[in-house]
Short mmCIF file of C-alpha atoms and ligand atoms in Angstrom, two decimals:
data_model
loop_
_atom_site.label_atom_id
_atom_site.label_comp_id
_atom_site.label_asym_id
_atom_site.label_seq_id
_atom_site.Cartn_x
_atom_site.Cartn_y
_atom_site.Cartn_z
CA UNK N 1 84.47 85.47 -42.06
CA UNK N 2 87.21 84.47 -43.17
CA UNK N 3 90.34 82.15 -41.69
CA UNK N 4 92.74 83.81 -44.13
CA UNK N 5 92.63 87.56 -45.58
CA UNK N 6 94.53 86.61 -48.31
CA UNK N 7 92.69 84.11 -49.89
CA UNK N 8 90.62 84.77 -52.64
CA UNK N 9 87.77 82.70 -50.68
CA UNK N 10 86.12 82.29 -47.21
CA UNK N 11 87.52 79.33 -45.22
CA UNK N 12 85.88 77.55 -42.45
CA UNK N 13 84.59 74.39 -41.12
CA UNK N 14 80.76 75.71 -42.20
CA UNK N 15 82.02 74.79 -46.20
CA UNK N 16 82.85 71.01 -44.60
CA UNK N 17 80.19 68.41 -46.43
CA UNK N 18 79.87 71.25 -49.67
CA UNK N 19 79.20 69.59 -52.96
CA UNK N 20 80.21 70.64 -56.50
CA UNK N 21 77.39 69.19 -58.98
CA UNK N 22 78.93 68.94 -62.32
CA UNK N 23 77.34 71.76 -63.85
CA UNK N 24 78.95 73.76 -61.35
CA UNK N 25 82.55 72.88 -61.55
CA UNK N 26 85.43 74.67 -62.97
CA UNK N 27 87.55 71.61 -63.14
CA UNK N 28 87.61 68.36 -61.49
CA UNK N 29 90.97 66.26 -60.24
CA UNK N 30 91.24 63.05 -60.08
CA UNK N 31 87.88 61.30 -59.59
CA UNK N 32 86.37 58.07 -61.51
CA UNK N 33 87.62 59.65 -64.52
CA UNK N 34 91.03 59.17 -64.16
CA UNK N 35 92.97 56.17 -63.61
CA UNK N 36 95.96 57.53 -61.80
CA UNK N 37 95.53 59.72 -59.08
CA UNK N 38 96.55 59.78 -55.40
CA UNK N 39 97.62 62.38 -52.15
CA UNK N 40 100.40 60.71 -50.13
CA UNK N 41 102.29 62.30 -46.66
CA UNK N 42 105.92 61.74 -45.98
CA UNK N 43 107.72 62.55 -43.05
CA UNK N 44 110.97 63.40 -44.08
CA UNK N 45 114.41 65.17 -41.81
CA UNK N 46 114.26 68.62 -41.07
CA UNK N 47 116.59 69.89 -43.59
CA UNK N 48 115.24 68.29 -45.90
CA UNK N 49 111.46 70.36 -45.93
CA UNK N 50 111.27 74.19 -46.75
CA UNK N 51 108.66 75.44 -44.63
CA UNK N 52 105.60 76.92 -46.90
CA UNK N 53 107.11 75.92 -50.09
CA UNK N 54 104.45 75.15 -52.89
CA UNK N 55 105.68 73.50 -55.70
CA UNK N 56 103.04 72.90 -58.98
CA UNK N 57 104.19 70.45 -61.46
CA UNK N 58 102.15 70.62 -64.52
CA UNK N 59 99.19 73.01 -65.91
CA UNK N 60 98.11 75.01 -62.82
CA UNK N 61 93.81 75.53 -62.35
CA UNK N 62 93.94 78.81 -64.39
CA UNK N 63 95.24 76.75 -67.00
CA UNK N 64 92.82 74.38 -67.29
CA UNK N 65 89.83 73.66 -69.54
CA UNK N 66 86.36 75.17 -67.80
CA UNK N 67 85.16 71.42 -67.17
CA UNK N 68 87.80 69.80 -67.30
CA UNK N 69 89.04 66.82 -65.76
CA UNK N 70 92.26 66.36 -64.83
CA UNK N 71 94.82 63.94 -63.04
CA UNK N 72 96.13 64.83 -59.67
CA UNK N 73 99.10 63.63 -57.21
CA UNK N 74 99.34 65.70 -53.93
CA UNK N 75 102.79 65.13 -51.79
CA UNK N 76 102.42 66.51 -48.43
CA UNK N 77 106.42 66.71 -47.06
CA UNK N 78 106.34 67.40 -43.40
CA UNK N 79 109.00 67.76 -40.85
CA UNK N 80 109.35 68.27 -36.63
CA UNK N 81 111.75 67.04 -33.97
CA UNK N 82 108.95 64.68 -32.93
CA UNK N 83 107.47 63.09 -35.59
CA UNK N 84 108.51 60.29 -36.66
CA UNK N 85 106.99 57.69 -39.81
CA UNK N 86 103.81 56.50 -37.82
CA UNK N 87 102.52 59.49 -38.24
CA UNK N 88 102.09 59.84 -42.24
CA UNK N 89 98.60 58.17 -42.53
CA UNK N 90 97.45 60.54 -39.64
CA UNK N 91 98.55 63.72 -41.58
CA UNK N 92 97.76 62.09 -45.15
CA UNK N 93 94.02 61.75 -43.70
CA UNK N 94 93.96 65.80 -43.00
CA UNK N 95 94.16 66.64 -46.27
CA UNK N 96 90.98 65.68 -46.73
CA UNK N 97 89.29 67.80 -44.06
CA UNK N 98 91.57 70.81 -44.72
CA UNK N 99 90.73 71.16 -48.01
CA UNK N 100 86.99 70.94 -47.48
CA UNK N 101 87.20 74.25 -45.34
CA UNK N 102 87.63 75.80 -48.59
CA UNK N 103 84.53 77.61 -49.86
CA UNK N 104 83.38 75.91 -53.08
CA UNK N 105 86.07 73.22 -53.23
CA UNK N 106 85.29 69.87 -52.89
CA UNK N 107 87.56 66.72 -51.65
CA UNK N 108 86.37 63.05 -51.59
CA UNK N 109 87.95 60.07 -50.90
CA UNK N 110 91.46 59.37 -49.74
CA UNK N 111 95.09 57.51 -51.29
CA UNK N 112 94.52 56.43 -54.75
CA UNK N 113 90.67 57.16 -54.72
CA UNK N 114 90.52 61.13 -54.52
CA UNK N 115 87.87 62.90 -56.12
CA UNK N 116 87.91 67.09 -56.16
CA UNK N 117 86.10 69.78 -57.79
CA UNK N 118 86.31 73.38 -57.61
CA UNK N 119 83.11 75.39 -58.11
CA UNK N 120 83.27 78.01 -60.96
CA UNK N 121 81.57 80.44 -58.51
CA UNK N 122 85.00 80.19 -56.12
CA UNK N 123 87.06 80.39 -59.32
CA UNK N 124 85.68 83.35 -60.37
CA UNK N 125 85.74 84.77 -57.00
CA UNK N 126 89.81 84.27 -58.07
CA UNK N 127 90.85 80.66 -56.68
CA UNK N 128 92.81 79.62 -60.15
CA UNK N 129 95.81 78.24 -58.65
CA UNK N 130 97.28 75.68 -56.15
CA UNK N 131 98.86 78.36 -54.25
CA UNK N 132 96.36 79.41 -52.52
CA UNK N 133 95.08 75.81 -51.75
CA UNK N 134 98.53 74.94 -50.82
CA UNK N 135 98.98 78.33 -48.40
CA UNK N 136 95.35 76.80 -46.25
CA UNK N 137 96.61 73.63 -46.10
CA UNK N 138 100.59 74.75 -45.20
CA UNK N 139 98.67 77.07 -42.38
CA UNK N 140 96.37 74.38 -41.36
CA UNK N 141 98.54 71.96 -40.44
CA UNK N 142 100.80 73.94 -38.36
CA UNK N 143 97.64 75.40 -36.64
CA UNK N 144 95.92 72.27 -35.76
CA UNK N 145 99.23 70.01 -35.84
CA UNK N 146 101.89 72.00 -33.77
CA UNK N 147 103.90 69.25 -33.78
CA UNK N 148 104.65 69.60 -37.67
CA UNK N 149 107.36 72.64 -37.15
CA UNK N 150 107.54 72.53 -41.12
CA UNK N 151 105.47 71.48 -44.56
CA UNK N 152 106.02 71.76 -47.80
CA UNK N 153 103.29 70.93 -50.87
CA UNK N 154 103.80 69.59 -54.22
CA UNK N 155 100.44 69.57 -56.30
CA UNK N 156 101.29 67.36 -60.01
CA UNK N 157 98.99 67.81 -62.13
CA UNK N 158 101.34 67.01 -65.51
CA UNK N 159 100.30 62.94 -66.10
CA UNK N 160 103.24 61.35 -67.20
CA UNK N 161 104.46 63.08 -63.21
CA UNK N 162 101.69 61.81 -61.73
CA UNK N 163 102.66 57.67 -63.57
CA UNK N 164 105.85 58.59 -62.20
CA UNK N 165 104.93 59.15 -58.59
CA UNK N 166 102.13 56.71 -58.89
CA UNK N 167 103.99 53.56 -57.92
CA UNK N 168 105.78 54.75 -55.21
CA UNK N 169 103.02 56.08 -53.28
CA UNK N 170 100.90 52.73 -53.94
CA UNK N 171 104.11 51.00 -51.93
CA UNK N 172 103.88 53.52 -49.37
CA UNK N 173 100.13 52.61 -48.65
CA UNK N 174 101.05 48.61 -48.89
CA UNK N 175 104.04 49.35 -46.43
CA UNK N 176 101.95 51.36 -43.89
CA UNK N 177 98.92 48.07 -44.21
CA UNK N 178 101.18 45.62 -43.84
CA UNK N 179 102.36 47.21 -40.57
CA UNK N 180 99.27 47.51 -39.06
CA UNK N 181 98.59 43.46 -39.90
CA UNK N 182 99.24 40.79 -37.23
CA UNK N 183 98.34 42.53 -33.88
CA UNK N 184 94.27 41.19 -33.07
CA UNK N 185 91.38 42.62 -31.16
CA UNK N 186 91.51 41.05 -28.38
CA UNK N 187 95.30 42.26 -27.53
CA UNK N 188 94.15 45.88 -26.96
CA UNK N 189 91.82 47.45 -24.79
CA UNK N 190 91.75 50.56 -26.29
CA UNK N 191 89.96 51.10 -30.04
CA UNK N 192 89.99 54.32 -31.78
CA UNK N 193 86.63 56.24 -33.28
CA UNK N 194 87.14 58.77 -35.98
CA UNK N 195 84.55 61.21 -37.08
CA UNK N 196 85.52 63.14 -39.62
CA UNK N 197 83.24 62.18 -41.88
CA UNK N 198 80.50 63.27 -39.91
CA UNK N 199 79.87 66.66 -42.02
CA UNK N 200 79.06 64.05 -44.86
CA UNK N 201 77.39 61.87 -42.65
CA UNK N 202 76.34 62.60 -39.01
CA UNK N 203 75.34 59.67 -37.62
CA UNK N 204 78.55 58.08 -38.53
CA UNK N 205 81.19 57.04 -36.70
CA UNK N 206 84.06 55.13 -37.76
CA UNK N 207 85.26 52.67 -35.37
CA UNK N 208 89.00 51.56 -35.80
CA UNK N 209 90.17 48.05 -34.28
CA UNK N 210 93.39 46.50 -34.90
CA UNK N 211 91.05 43.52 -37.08
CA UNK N 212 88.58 46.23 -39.11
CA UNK N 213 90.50 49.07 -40.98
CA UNK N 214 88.81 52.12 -41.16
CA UNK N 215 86.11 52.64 -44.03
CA UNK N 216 87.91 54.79 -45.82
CA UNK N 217 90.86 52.06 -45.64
CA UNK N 218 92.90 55.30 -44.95
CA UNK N 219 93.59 54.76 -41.06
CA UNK N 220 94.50 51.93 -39.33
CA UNK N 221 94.52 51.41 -35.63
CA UNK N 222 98.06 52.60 -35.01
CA UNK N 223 97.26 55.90 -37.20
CA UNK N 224 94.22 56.24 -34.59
CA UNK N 225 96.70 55.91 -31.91
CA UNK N 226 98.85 58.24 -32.77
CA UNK N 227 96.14 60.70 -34.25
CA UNK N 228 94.46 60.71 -30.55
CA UNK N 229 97.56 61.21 -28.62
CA UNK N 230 98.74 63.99 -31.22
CA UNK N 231 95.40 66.09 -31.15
CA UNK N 232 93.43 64.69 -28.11
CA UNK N 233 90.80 67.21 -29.24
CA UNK N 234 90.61 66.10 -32.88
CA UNK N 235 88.38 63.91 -34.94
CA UNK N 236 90.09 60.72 -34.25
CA UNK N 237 89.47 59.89 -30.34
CA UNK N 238 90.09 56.33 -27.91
CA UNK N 239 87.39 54.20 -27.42
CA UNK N 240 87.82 52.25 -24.07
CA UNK N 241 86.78 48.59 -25.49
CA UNK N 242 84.68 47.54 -22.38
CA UNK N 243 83.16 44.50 -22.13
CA UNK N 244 82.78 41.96 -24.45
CA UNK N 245 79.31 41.24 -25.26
CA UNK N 246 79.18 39.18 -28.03
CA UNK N 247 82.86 37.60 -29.88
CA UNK N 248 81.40 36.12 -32.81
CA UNK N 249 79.16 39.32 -34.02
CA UNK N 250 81.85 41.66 -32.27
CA UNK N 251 79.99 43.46 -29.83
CA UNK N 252 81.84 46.11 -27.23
CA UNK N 253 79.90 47.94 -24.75
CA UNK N 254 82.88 50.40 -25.15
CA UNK N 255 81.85 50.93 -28.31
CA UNK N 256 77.99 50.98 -27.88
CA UNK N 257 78.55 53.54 -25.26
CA UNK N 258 81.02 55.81 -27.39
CA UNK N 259 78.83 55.44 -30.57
CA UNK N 260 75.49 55.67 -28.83
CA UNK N 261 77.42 59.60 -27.35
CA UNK N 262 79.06 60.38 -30.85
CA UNK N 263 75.55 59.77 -32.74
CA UNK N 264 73.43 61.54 -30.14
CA UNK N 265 71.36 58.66 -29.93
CA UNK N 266 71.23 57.85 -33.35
CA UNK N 267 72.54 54.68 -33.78
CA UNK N 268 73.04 52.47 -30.10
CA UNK N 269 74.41 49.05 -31.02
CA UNK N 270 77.17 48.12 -33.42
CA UNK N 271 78.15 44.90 -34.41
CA UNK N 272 81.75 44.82 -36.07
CA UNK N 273 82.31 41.73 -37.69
CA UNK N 274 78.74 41.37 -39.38
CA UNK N 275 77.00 43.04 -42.50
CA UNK N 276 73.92 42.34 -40.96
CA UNK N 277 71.57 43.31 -37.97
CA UNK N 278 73.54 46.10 -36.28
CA UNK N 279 76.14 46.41 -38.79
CA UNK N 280 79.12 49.22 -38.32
CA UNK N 281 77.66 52.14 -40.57
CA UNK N 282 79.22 53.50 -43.72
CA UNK N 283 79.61 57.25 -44.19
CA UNK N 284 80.31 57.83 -48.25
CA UNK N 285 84.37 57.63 -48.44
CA UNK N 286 84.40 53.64 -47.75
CA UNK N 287 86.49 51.75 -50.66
CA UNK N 288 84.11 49.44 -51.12
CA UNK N 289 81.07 48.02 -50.39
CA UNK N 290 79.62 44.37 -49.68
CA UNK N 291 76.52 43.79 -50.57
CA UNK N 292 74.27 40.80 -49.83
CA UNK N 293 72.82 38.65 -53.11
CA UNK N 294 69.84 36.71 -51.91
CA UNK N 295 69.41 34.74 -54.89
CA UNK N 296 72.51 32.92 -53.74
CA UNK N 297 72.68 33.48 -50.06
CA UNK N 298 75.93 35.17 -50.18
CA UNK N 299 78.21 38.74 -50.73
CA UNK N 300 79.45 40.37 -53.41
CA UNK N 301 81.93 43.20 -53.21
CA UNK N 302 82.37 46.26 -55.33
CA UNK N 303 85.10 48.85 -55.36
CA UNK N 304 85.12 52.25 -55.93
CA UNK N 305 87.07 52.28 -59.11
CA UNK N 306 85.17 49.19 -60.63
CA UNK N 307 83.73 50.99 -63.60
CA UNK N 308 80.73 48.01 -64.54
CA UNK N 309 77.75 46.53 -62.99
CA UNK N 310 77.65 44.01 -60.47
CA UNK N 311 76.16 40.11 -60.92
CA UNK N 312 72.83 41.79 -59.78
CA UNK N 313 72.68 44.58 -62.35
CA UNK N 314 73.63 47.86 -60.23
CA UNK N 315 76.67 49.89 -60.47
CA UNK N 316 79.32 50.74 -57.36
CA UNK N 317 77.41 54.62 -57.49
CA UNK N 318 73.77 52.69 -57.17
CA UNK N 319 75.50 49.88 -54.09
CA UNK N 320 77.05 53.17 -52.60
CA UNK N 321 74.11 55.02 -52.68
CA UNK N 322 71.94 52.59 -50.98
CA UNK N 323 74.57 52.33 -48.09
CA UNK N 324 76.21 55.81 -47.18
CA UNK N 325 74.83 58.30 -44.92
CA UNK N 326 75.96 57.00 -41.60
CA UNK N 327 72.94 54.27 -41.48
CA UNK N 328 73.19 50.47 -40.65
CA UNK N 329 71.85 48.91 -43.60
CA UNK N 330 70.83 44.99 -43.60
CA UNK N 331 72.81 43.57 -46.28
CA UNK N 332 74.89 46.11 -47.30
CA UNK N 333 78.76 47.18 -45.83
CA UNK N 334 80.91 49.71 -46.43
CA UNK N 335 84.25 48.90 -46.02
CA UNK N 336 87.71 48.99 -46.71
CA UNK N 337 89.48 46.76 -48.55
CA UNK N 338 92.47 46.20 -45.89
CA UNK N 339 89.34 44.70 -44.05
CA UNK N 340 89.05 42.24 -46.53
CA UNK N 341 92.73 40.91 -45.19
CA UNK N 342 91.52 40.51 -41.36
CA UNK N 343 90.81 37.46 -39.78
CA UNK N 344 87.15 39.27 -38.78
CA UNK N 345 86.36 39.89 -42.45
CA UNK N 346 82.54 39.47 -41.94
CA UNK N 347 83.43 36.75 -39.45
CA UNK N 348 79.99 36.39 -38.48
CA UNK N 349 78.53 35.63 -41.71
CA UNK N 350 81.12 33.59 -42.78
CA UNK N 351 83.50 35.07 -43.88
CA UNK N 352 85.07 34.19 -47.03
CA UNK N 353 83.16 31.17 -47.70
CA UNK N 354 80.26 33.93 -47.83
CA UNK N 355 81.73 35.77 -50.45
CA UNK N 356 80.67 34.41 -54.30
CA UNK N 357 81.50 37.68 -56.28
CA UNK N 358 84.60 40.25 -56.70
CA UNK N 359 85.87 42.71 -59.42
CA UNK N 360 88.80 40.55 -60.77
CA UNK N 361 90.92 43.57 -59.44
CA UNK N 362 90.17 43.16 -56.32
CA UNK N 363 90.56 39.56 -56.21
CA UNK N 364 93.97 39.70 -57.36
CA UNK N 365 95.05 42.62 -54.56
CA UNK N 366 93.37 40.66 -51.50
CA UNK N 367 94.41 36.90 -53.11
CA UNK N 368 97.03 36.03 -50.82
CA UNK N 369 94.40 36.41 -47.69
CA UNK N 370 91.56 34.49 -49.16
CA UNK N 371 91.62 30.44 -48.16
CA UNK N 372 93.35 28.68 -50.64
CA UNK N 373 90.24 25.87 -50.85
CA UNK N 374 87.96 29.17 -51.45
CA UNK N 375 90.15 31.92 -53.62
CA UNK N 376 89.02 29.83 -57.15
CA UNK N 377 85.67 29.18 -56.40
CA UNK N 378 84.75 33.04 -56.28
CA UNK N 379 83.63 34.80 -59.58
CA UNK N 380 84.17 38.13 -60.89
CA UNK N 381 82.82 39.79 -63.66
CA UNK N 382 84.18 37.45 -66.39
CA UNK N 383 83.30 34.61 -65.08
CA UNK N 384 79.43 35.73 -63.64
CA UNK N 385 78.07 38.42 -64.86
CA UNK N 386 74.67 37.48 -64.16
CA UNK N 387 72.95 35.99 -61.53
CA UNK N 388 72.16 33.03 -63.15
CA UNK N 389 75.40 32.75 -64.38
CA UNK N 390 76.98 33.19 -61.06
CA UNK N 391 74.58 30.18 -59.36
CA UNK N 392 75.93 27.95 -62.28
CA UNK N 393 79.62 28.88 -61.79
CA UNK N 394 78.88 28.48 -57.61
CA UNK N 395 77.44 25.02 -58.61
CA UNK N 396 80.18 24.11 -61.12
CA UNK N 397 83.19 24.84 -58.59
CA UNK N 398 81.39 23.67 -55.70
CA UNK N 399 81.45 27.13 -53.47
CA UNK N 400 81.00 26.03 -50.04
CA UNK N 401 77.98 28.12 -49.51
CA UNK N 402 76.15 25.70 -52.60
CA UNK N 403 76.48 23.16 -49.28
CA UNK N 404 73.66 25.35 -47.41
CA UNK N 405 71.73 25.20 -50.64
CA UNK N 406 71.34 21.40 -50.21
CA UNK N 407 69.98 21.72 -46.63
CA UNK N 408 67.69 24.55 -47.71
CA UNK N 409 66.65 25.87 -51.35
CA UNK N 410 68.62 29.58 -51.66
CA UNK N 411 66.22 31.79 -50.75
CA UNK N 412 64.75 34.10 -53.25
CA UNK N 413 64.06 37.64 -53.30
CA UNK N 414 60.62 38.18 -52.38
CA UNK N 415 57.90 38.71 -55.13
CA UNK N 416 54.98 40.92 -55.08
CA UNK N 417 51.74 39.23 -54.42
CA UNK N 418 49.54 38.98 -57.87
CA UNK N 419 45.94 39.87 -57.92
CA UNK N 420 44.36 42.86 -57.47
CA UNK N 421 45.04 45.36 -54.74
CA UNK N 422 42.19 44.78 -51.52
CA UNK N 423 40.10 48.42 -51.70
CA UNK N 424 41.94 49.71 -48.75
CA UNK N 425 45.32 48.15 -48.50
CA UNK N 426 48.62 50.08 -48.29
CA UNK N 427 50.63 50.66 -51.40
CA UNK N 428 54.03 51.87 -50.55
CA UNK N 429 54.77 54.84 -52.47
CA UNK N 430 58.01 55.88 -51.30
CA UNK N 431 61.17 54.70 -49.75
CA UNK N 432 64.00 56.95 -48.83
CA UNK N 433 67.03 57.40 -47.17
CA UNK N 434 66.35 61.03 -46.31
CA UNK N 435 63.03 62.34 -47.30
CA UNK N 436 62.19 66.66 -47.34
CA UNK N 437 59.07 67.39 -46.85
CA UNK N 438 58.27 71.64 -47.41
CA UNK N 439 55.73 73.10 -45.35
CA UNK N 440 54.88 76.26 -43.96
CA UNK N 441 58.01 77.62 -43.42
CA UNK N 442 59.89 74.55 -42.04
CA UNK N 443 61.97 71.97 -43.70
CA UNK N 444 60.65 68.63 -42.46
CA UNK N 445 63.33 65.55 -42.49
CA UNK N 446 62.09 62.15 -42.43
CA UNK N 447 64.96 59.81 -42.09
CA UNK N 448 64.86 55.90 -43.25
CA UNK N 449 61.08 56.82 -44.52
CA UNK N 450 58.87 54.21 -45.75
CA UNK N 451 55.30 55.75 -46.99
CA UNK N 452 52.48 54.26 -47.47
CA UNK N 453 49.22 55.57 -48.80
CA UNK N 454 45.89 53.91 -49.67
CA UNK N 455 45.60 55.37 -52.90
CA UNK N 456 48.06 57.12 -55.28
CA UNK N 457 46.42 60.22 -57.60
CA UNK N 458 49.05 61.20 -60.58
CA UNK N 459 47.80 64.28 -61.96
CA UNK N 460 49.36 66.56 -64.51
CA UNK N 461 50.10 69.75 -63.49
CA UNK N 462 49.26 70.96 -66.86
CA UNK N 463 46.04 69.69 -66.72
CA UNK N 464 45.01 71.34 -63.22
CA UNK N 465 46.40 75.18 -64.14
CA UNK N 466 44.14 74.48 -67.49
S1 LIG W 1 86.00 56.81 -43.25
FE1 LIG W 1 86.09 56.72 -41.05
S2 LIG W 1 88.25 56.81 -40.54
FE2 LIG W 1 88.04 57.47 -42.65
S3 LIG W 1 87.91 59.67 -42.46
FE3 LIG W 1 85.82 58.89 -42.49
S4 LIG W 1 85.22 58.66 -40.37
FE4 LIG W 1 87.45 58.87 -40.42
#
């Protein structure tokens, strides 16, 4: 059933977690396609917001190519007696989860990152224009936000509107960060969890500090704060910090407790300022993701928009892939990149005198907070694109982690034993995240599965109908 009579489609939290494949999409906005895209919220007087209003600047969807991709710049405008700036990242961060109630349309990502489809099935069904979108999310947001007493939505679609628009909302992200900066975790006794993306992920649970940024880089801990105290009931909540069990890994029994409740069980331990052991999980929106190179003992990290492969071969999708879901995998982080300017930045492992490879993009947006004996002796893509290239350039600059080389050869990634296999050992045949398994009438999930089988038939299926 649906919210809303008058729109052309159902909407409700059941389409939450709904993926477009590409064969399936009318159009898609924003996304790795396009350079310049971005949703921003602004709190602005009063007077100044016409309640409802939905202003399109540029082609609207009926006007655009079946398949098409096309640049996007959202500008949420809203207004109430008692809300004041602080609360921009909270309402920017709705967007996301509003427009997911929206059968067949499809939001990922957050600030400059967003990524949307609409599903030709839904466009048929007569969503072709931003109106409609606009009239869910206008409704939404005074529904579950009573404090916003007015919004008003500007979708640009036109690109040279969007380059126009793009700077300012870039400052307006920098502006809210640099707020947040400054204030540790050890000042507060009160974190913030958000789980919103647990329709993408259920066994994940953001967990907000003053020192680690949410994944999604989208919410920092004053957004929590004022999220929770705005909408008690909502997907961002307080986390009472508890004890502390363990500073250097960043261990909270607060947080263990919450986590432990918000995963039913799923995941009981999280360590905050580590990528490795009990690591905080990653859901699928995180900006980036650091990922451990054992050749060299130390991280890379990878943005979203980083269009290449890594030093060890694999693309951001491939890193991202091995990471999301809401698990804690060894090695592997997903995280934002306002993390990357805390003083906890994988603290644990440490830190930056861990970290041997970064896009050049990102090196030059997170310079400032790198030590200045460390920011040069980090490679990117032009200067190590290859393993072996990147243990030269470590050598050659004299990276502090070449130090623990000295000590103790780098240790290699493992290699499989020669020789023939013994009549009876295990091969492992499979290794998956989530694995379905069909039978009799049930749908079987086997999560983190790792199968192993004492001998593997391949038959064509040709061959046995013959
Ligand atoms: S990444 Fe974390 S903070 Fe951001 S929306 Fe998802 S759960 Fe919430």
């Amino acid at each position: 059933m649906s919210m809303f009579k008058d729109i052309p489609v159902d909407v409700g939290v059941i389409y939450e977690g709904e993926r477009i494949r590409r064969n399936d999409m009318q159009v898609e906005l924003g996304g790795p396609g396009v350079k310049e895209k971005f949703e921003l919220a602004k709190v602005k007087p009063l007077e100044e917001v016409e309640d409802g209003k939905i202003t399109i600047i540029g082609p609207d969807i009926k006007d655009m190519k079946e398949g098409g991709v096309y640049p996007l710049g959202i500008i949420v405008e809203a207004a109430g007696a008692s809300i004041d700036q602080a609360l921009e990242g909270v309402i920017e961060r709705r967007i996301h989860g509003y427009m997911n109630y929206i059968e067949g349309f499809m939001h990922l990502n957050q600030r400059y990152d967003i990524w949307l489809r609409l599903g030709k099935k839904s466009f048929q069904k007569g969503l072709n224009s931003f109106e409609p979108i606009g009239k869910v999310l206008h409704r939404l947001f005074k529904s579950e936000l009573p404090i916003i007493e007015k919004v008003q939505i500007t979708f640009i679609t036109d690109p040279a509107k969007v380059s126009e628009f793009y700077p300012e909302a870039m400052q307006a992200y920098e502006t809210r960060d640099a707020k947040a900066r400054g204030l540790k975790d050890e000042d507060v006794d009160k974190f913030y969890g958000c789980v919103l993306c647990q329709s993408f992920a259920p066994s994940h649970v953001c967990v907000i500090t003053p020192q680690r940024y949410s994944n999604c880089g989208a919410i920092s801990w004053f957004d929590g704060r004022a999220s929770a105290q705005i909408d008690p009931k909502g997907p961002v909540f307080a986390i009472e910090r508890g004890e502390l069990i363990n500073a250097e890994k960043g261990e909270f029994s607060g947080v263990n407790e919450t986590v432990k409740k918000r995963t039913l069980g799923e995941v009981t331990k999280v360590w905050l300022y580590t990528a490795f052991d009990h690591p905080h999980t990653s859901c699928g929106c995180f900006e980036a993701v650091a990922f451990y190179i054992p050749e060299v003992d130390g991280f890379g990290v990878v943005n979203r928009s980083f269009k290449g492969v890594t030093v060890n071969g694999l693309a951001f999708s491939t890193l991202a892939d091995s990471t999301a879901g809401g698990r804690q995998v060894d090695g592997f982080h997903g995280m934002s990149i306002e993390y990357m300017r805390s003083k906890k930045f994988l603290a644990a492992d440490g830190g930056w005198n861990r970290v041997v490879w970064l896009p050049k993009e990102v090196k030059e947006r997170v310079k400032d907070f790198v030590p200045a004996d460390v920011i040069d002796k980090i490679a990117t893509e032009e200067t190590a694109p290859t393993i072996d290239a990147l243990k030269s350039f470590l050598k050659e600059k004299a990276h502090p982690i070449v130090a623990t080389w000295v000590a103790e050869a780098p240790p290699v990634a493992e290699a499989p034993a020669e020789g023939p296999v013994e009549e009876g050992a295990m091969i492992p045949v499979a290794t998956a995240a989530t694995l379905p398994i069909m039978a009799g009438g049930f749908k079987i999930i086997l999560k983190d599965a790792k199968i192993y089988a004492k001998k593997v038939i391949i038959r064509s299926m040709k061959s046995e109908k013959s």
